[in-house]
PDB file of C-alpha atoms in Angstrom:
ATOM      1  CA  UNK A1284      -8.565  -2.093 -21.376  1.00 51.00           C
ATOM      2  CA  UNK A1285      -8.747   1.659 -21.961  1.00 50.00           C
ATOM      3  CA  UNK A1286      -5.933   3.642 -23.496  1.00 49.00           C
ATOM      4  CA  UNK A1287      -3.351   5.457 -21.350  1.00 54.00           C
ATOM      5  CA  UNK A1288      -3.986   9.060 -22.209  1.00 54.00           C
ATOM      6  CA  UNK A1289      -7.176  10.934 -21.708  1.00 54.00           C
ATOM      7  CA  UNK A1290      -7.390  12.528 -25.365  1.00 56.00           C
ATOM      8  CA  UNK A1291      -7.460   8.931 -26.738  1.00 58.00           C
ATOM      9  CA  UNK A1292     -10.417   7.602 -24.714  1.00 68.00           C
ATOM     10  CA  UNK A1293     -12.770   9.410 -27.109  1.00 74.00           C
ATOM     11  CA  UNK A1294     -13.594   6.670 -29.741  1.00 80.00           C
ATOM     12  CA  UNK A1295     -12.194   3.833 -27.707  1.00 84.00           C
ATOM     13  CA  UNK A1296     -14.318   0.813 -27.515  1.00 92.00           C
ATOM     14  CA  UNK A1297     -13.931  -2.234 -25.532  1.00 93.00           C
ATOM     15  CA  UNK A1298     -14.334  -5.450 -27.429  1.00 94.00           C
ATOM     16  CA  UNK A1299     -16.771  -8.099 -26.258  1.00 96.00           C
ATOM     17  CA  UNK A1300     -13.732 -10.413 -25.898  1.00 96.00           C
ATOM     18  CA  UNK A1301     -11.878  -8.144 -23.485  1.00 95.00           C
ATOM     19  CA  UNK A1302     -14.869  -7.352 -21.491  1.00 97.00           C
ATOM     20  CA  UNK A1303     -15.708 -11.151 -21.086  1.00 97.00           C
ATOM     21  CA  UNK A1304     -11.765 -11.567 -19.925  1.00 96.00           C
ATOM     22  CA  UNK A1305     -12.252  -8.668 -17.450  1.00 97.00           C
ATOM     23  CA  UNK A1306     -15.517 -10.206 -15.992  1.00 97.00           C
ATOM     24  CA  UNK A1307     -13.970 -13.680 -15.669  1.00 97.00           C
ATOM     25  CA  UNK A1308     -10.724 -12.207 -14.219  1.00 97.00           C
ATOM     26  CA  UNK A1309     -12.667 -10.398 -11.447  1.00 97.00           C
ATOM     27  CA  UNK A1310     -14.919 -13.381 -10.732  1.00 97.00           C
ATOM     28  CA  UNK A1311     -11.892 -15.862 -10.514  1.00 96.00           C
ATOM     29  CA  UNK A1312      -9.568 -13.875  -8.642  1.00 96.00           C
ATOM     30  CA  UNK A1313     -11.426 -11.677  -6.199  1.00 97.00           C
ATOM     31  CA  UNK A1314     -14.806 -13.219  -5.197  1.00 97.00           C
ATOM     32  CA  UNK A1315     -14.725 -15.179  -1.783  1.00 96.00           C
ATOM     33  CA  UNK A1316     -12.627 -14.618   1.263  1.00 95.00           C
ATOM     34  CA  UNK A1317      -9.142 -13.231   0.260  1.00 94.00           C
ATOM     35  CA  UNK A1318      -6.099 -11.737   2.205  1.00 94.00           C
ATOM     36  CA  UNK A1319      -5.975  -8.294   0.980  1.00 95.00           C
ATOM     37  CA  UNK A1320      -2.860  -7.373   2.962  1.00 95.00           C
ATOM     38  CA  UNK A1321      -1.123  -5.870  -0.188  1.00 96.00           C
ATOM     39  CA  UNK A1322      -4.550  -4.146  -1.256  1.00 95.00           C
ATOM     40  CA  UNK A1323      -4.335  -1.732   1.696  1.00 92.00           C
ATOM     41  CA  UNK A1324      -1.845   0.145   3.825  1.00 90.00           C
ATOM     42  CA  UNK A1325      -0.845   0.266   7.470  1.00 89.00           C
ATOM     43  CA  UNK A1326      -1.544  -3.386   8.288  1.00 92.00           C
ATOM     44  CA  UNK A1327       0.719  -6.259   9.041  1.00 92.00           C
ATOM     45  CA  UNK A1328       0.782  -9.508   7.013  1.00 90.00           C
ATOM     46  CA  UNK A1329      -0.719 -11.363   9.847  1.00 91.00           C
ATOM     47  CA  UNK A1330      -3.565  -9.030  10.709  1.00 94.00           C
ATOM     48  CA  UNK A1331      -6.830 -10.829  10.487  1.00 94.00           C
ATOM     49  CA  UNK A1332      -8.720  -7.430   9.302  1.00 93.00           C
ATOM     50  CA  UNK A1333      -7.008  -7.942   6.062  1.00 93.00           C
ATOM     51  CA  UNK A1334      -9.242 -10.897   5.182  1.00 94.00           C
ATOM     52  CA  UNK A1335     -12.294  -9.604   3.355  1.00 94.00           C
ATOM     53  CA  UNK A1336     -15.225 -11.310   1.800  1.00 94.00           C
ATOM     54  CA  UNK A1337     -16.553 -10.227  -1.603  1.00 95.00           C
ATOM     55  CA  UNK A1338     -19.844 -11.886  -2.392  1.00 94.00           C
ATOM     56  CA  UNK A1339     -19.935 -10.839  -6.004  1.00 95.00           C
ATOM     57  CA  UNK A1340     -18.600  -8.713  -8.614  1.00 96.00           C
ATOM     58  CA  UNK A1341     -20.581  -7.552 -11.540  1.00 96.00           C
ATOM     59  CA  UNK A1342     -19.471  -5.792 -14.617  1.00 97.00           C
ATOM     60  CA  UNK A1343     -21.843  -3.916 -16.684  1.00 96.00           C
ATOM     61  CA  UNK A1344     -21.998  -3.601 -20.463  1.00 97.00           C
ATOM     62  CA  UNK A1345     -20.413  -0.461 -21.877  1.00 95.00           C
ATOM     63  CA  UNK A1346     -22.212   2.909 -21.500  1.00 92.00           C
ATOM     64  CA  UNK A1347     -21.471   5.636 -24.036  1.00 91.00           C
ATOM     65  CA  UNK A1348     -21.435   9.223 -22.541  1.00 88.00           C
ATOM     66  CA  UNK A1349     -20.149  12.242 -24.848  1.00 87.00           C
ATOM     67  CA  UNK A1350     -18.215   9.714 -26.997  1.00 87.00           C
ATOM     68  CA  UNK A1351     -16.516   8.217 -23.971  1.00 86.00           C
ATOM     69  CA  UNK A1352     -17.269   4.726 -23.072  1.00 90.00           C
ATOM     70  CA  UNK A1353     -17.641   3.513 -19.541  1.00 89.00           C
ATOM     71  CA  UNK A1354     -18.242   0.223 -17.767  1.00 91.00           C
ATOM     72  CA  UNK A1355     -19.548  -0.049 -14.071  1.00 91.00           C
ATOM     73  CA  UNK A1356     -18.007  -2.422 -11.622  1.00 93.00           C
ATOM     74  CA  UNK A1357     -20.462  -3.391  -8.790  1.00 92.00           C
ATOM     75  CA  UNK A1358     -18.642  -5.074  -5.912  1.00 92.00           C
ATOM     76  CA  UNK A1359     -20.838  -6.508  -3.212  1.00 91.00           C
ATOM     77  CA  UNK A1360     -18.930  -7.488  -0.128  1.00 89.00           C
ATOM     78  CA  UNK A1361     -19.316  -7.574   3.605  1.00 82.00           C
ATOM     79  CA  UNK A1362     -16.840  -4.709   4.200  1.00 85.00           C
ATOM     80  CA  UNK A1363     -13.835  -3.172   2.361  1.00 89.00           C
ATOM     81  CA  UNK A1364     -10.696  -1.791   3.469  1.00 88.00           C
ATOM     82  CA  UNK A1365      -8.776   1.551   2.532  1.00 90.00           C
ATOM     83  CA  UNK A1366      -7.783   1.404  -1.110  1.00 93.00           C
ATOM     84  CA  UNK A1367      -8.864  -2.281  -1.587  1.00 94.00           C
ATOM     85  CA  UNK A1368     -11.393  -1.472  -4.440  1.00 93.00           C
ATOM     86  CA  UNK A1369      -9.075   0.928  -6.046  1.00 94.00           C
ATOM     87  CA  UNK A1370      -6.339  -1.808  -6.197  1.00 96.00           C
ATOM     88  CA  UNK A1371      -8.564  -4.545  -7.297  1.00 96.00           C
ATOM     89  CA  UNK A1372      -9.432  -2.373 -10.462  1.00 95.00           C
ATOM     90  CA  UNK A1373      -5.764  -1.413 -10.663  1.00 95.00           C
ATOM     91  CA  UNK A1374      -4.514  -5.005 -10.642  1.00 96.00           C
ATOM     92  CA  UNK A1375      -7.326  -5.895 -13.180  1.00 95.00           C
ATOM     93  CA  UNK A1376      -6.146  -3.199 -15.601  1.00 93.00           C
ATOM     94  CA  UNK A1377      -2.368  -4.025 -15.224  1.00 95.00           C
ATOM     95  CA  UNK A1378      -3.173  -7.738 -15.846  1.00 95.00           C
ATOM     96  CA  UNK A1379      -5.461  -6.875 -18.954  1.00 93.00           C
ATOM     97  CA  UNK A1380      -2.757  -4.695 -20.433  1.00 92.00           C
ATOM     98  CA  UNK A1381       0.181  -7.254 -19.633  1.00 93.00           C
ATOM     99  CA  UNK A1382       2.123  -4.702 -17.696  1.00 94.00           C
ATOM    100  CA  UNK A1383       2.699  -6.972 -14.640  1.00 92.00           C
ATOM    101  CA  UNK A1384       4.542 -10.023 -14.365  1.00 89.00           C
ATOM    102  CA  UNK A1385       2.549 -13.250 -14.563  1.00 80.00           C
ATOM    103  CA  UNK A1386       2.959 -14.166 -10.893  1.00 91.00           C
ATOM    104  CA  UNK A1387       2.218 -10.645  -9.648  1.00 95.00           C
ATOM    105  CA  UNK A1388      -1.509 -11.469  -8.943  1.00 95.00           C
ATOM    106  CA  UNK A1389      -0.720 -14.511  -7.074  1.00 95.00           C
ATOM    107  CA  UNK A1390       1.978 -12.890  -5.220  1.00 95.00           C
ATOM    108  CA  UNK A1391      -0.401  -9.982  -4.236  1.00 96.00           C
ATOM    109  CA  UNK A1392      -2.538 -12.401  -2.430  1.00 94.00           C
ATOM    110  CA  UNK A1393       0.255 -13.608  -0.152  1.00 93.00           C
ATOM    111  CA  UNK A1394       1.952 -12.215   2.833  1.00 93.00           C
ATOM    112  CA  UNK A1395       4.914 -11.211   1.006  1.00 93.00           C
ATOM    113  CA  UNK A1396       4.746  -7.402   0.636  1.00 94.00           C
ATOM    114  CA  UNK A1397       4.574  -6.185  -2.985  1.00 94.00           C
ATOM    115  CA  UNK A1398       3.061  -3.115  -4.823  1.00 94.00           C
ATOM    116  CA  UNK A1399      -0.328  -3.406  -6.344  1.00 96.00           C
ATOM    117  CA  UNK A1400      -1.326  -0.752  -8.841  1.00 95.00           C
ATOM    118  CA  UNK A1401      -3.791   1.931  -7.430  1.00 94.00           C
ATOM    119  CA  UNK A1402      -6.565   2.873  -9.907  1.00 92.00           C
ATOM    120  CA  UNK A1403      -7.342   6.671  -9.900  1.00 89.00           C
ATOM    121  CA  UNK A1404     -10.105   7.664  -7.565  1.00 86.00           C
ATOM    122  CA  UNK A1405     -11.646   9.859 -10.340  1.00 84.00           C
ATOM    123  CA  UNK A1406     -14.964   8.194 -11.501  1.00 78.00           C
ATOM    124  CA  UNK A1407     -15.194   5.875  -8.340  1.00 79.00           C
ATOM    125  CA  UNK A1408     -18.753   6.329  -6.733  1.00 80.00           C
ATOM    126  CA  UNK A1409     -20.031   4.635  -3.644  1.00 78.00           C
ATOM    127  CA  UNK A1410     -23.607   3.998  -5.303  1.00 78.00           C
ATOM    128  CA  UNK A1411     -25.150   2.342  -2.279  1.00 78.00           C
ATOM    129  CA  UNK A1412     -24.491   1.028   1.264  1.00 80.00           C
ATOM    130  CA  UNK A1413     -26.377  -1.918   2.356  1.00 80.00           C
ATOM    131  CA  UNK A1414     -26.389  -2.718   6.105  1.00 82.00           C
ATOM    132  CA  UNK A1415     -27.705  -6.364   5.743  1.00 83.00           C
ATOM    133  CA  UNK A1416     -25.682  -7.981   8.605  1.00 81.00           C
ATOM    134  CA  UNK A1417     -26.128  -5.013  10.981  1.00 86.00           C
ATOM    135  CA  UNK A1418     -29.858  -4.980  10.341  1.00 88.00           C
ATOM    136  CA  UNK A1419     -30.232  -8.874  10.697  1.00 89.00           C
ATOM    137  CA  UNK A1420     -28.201  -8.717  13.907  1.00 89.00           C
ATOM    138  CA  UNK A1421     -29.425  -5.568  15.564  1.00 92.00           C
ATOM    139  CA  UNK A1422     -32.353  -4.201  13.616  1.00 88.00           C
ATOM    140  CA  UNK A1423     -35.076  -5.736  15.295  1.00 87.00           C
ATOM    141  CA  UNK A1424     -33.757  -6.264  18.996  1.00 90.00           C
ATOM    142  CA  UNK A1425     -35.784  -3.576  20.320  1.00 88.00           C
ATOM    143  CA  UNK A1426     -32.789  -1.326  21.299  1.00 92.00           C
ATOM    144  CA  UNK A1427     -31.593  -0.398  17.704  1.00 92.00           C
ATOM    145  CA  UNK A1428     -33.165   0.914  14.637  1.00 90.00           C
ATOM    146  CA  UNK A1429     -32.597  -0.916  11.072  1.00 89.00           C
ATOM    147  CA  UNK A1430     -30.483   1.343   8.767  1.00 88.00           C
ATOM    148  CA  UNK A1431     -32.667   1.601   5.782  1.00 88.00           C
ATOM    149  CA  UNK A1432     -32.087   4.188   2.971  1.00 84.00           C
ATOM    150  CA  UNK A1433     -35.240   3.500   0.875  1.00 86.00           C
ATOM    151  CA  UNK A1434     -37.285   6.335   2.520  1.00 88.00           C
ATOM    152  CA  UNK A1435     -34.705   8.716   1.497  1.00 86.00           C
ATOM    153  CA  UNK A1436     -34.158   7.591  -2.143  1.00 85.00           C
ATOM    154  CA  UNK A1437     -36.150  10.686  -3.636  1.00 89.00           C
ATOM    155  CA  UNK A1438     -33.756  13.104  -2.043  1.00 89.00           C
ATOM    156  CA  UNK A1439     -30.626  11.084  -2.952  1.00 81.00           C
ATOM    157  CA  UNK A1440     -31.832  11.046  -6.549  1.00 83.00           C
ATOM    158  CA  UNK A1441     -32.784  14.912  -6.344  1.00 86.00           C
ATOM    159  CA  UNK A1442     -29.295  15.672  -5.053  1.00 81.00           C
TER     160      UNK A1442
END
């Protein structure tokens, strides 16, 4: 994964092999219903709200902007909890860089409290909100209006 210090990011390029390892790691370890107790705060280990369902994770090919390489990680899930995405990214970085014990990922998915690395929020962007379940359940019941963003796409892009 990327170097540690900002001034070394310029010129860094992720190899195809490492990029594929990241894609495989995210798919194998975070897609599906999981207990994210250690991926949030202020929840008990038995709190059912810690279980979250991630439908898919997609990692883009690298994009070069001003000699700095970026990859985009798209997560599609039913809902997320506080810090969950940042901790998923943090755990991925820690495992790829071999700076966490081999059993730490498995431990992080258990009810035993452990620390999970928190990736910086800088660069984290909520790109799109989809209200599919809400719209399917309430959007055509005659009482509620479906939540659709398409009519506002031009304003969003202009912003």
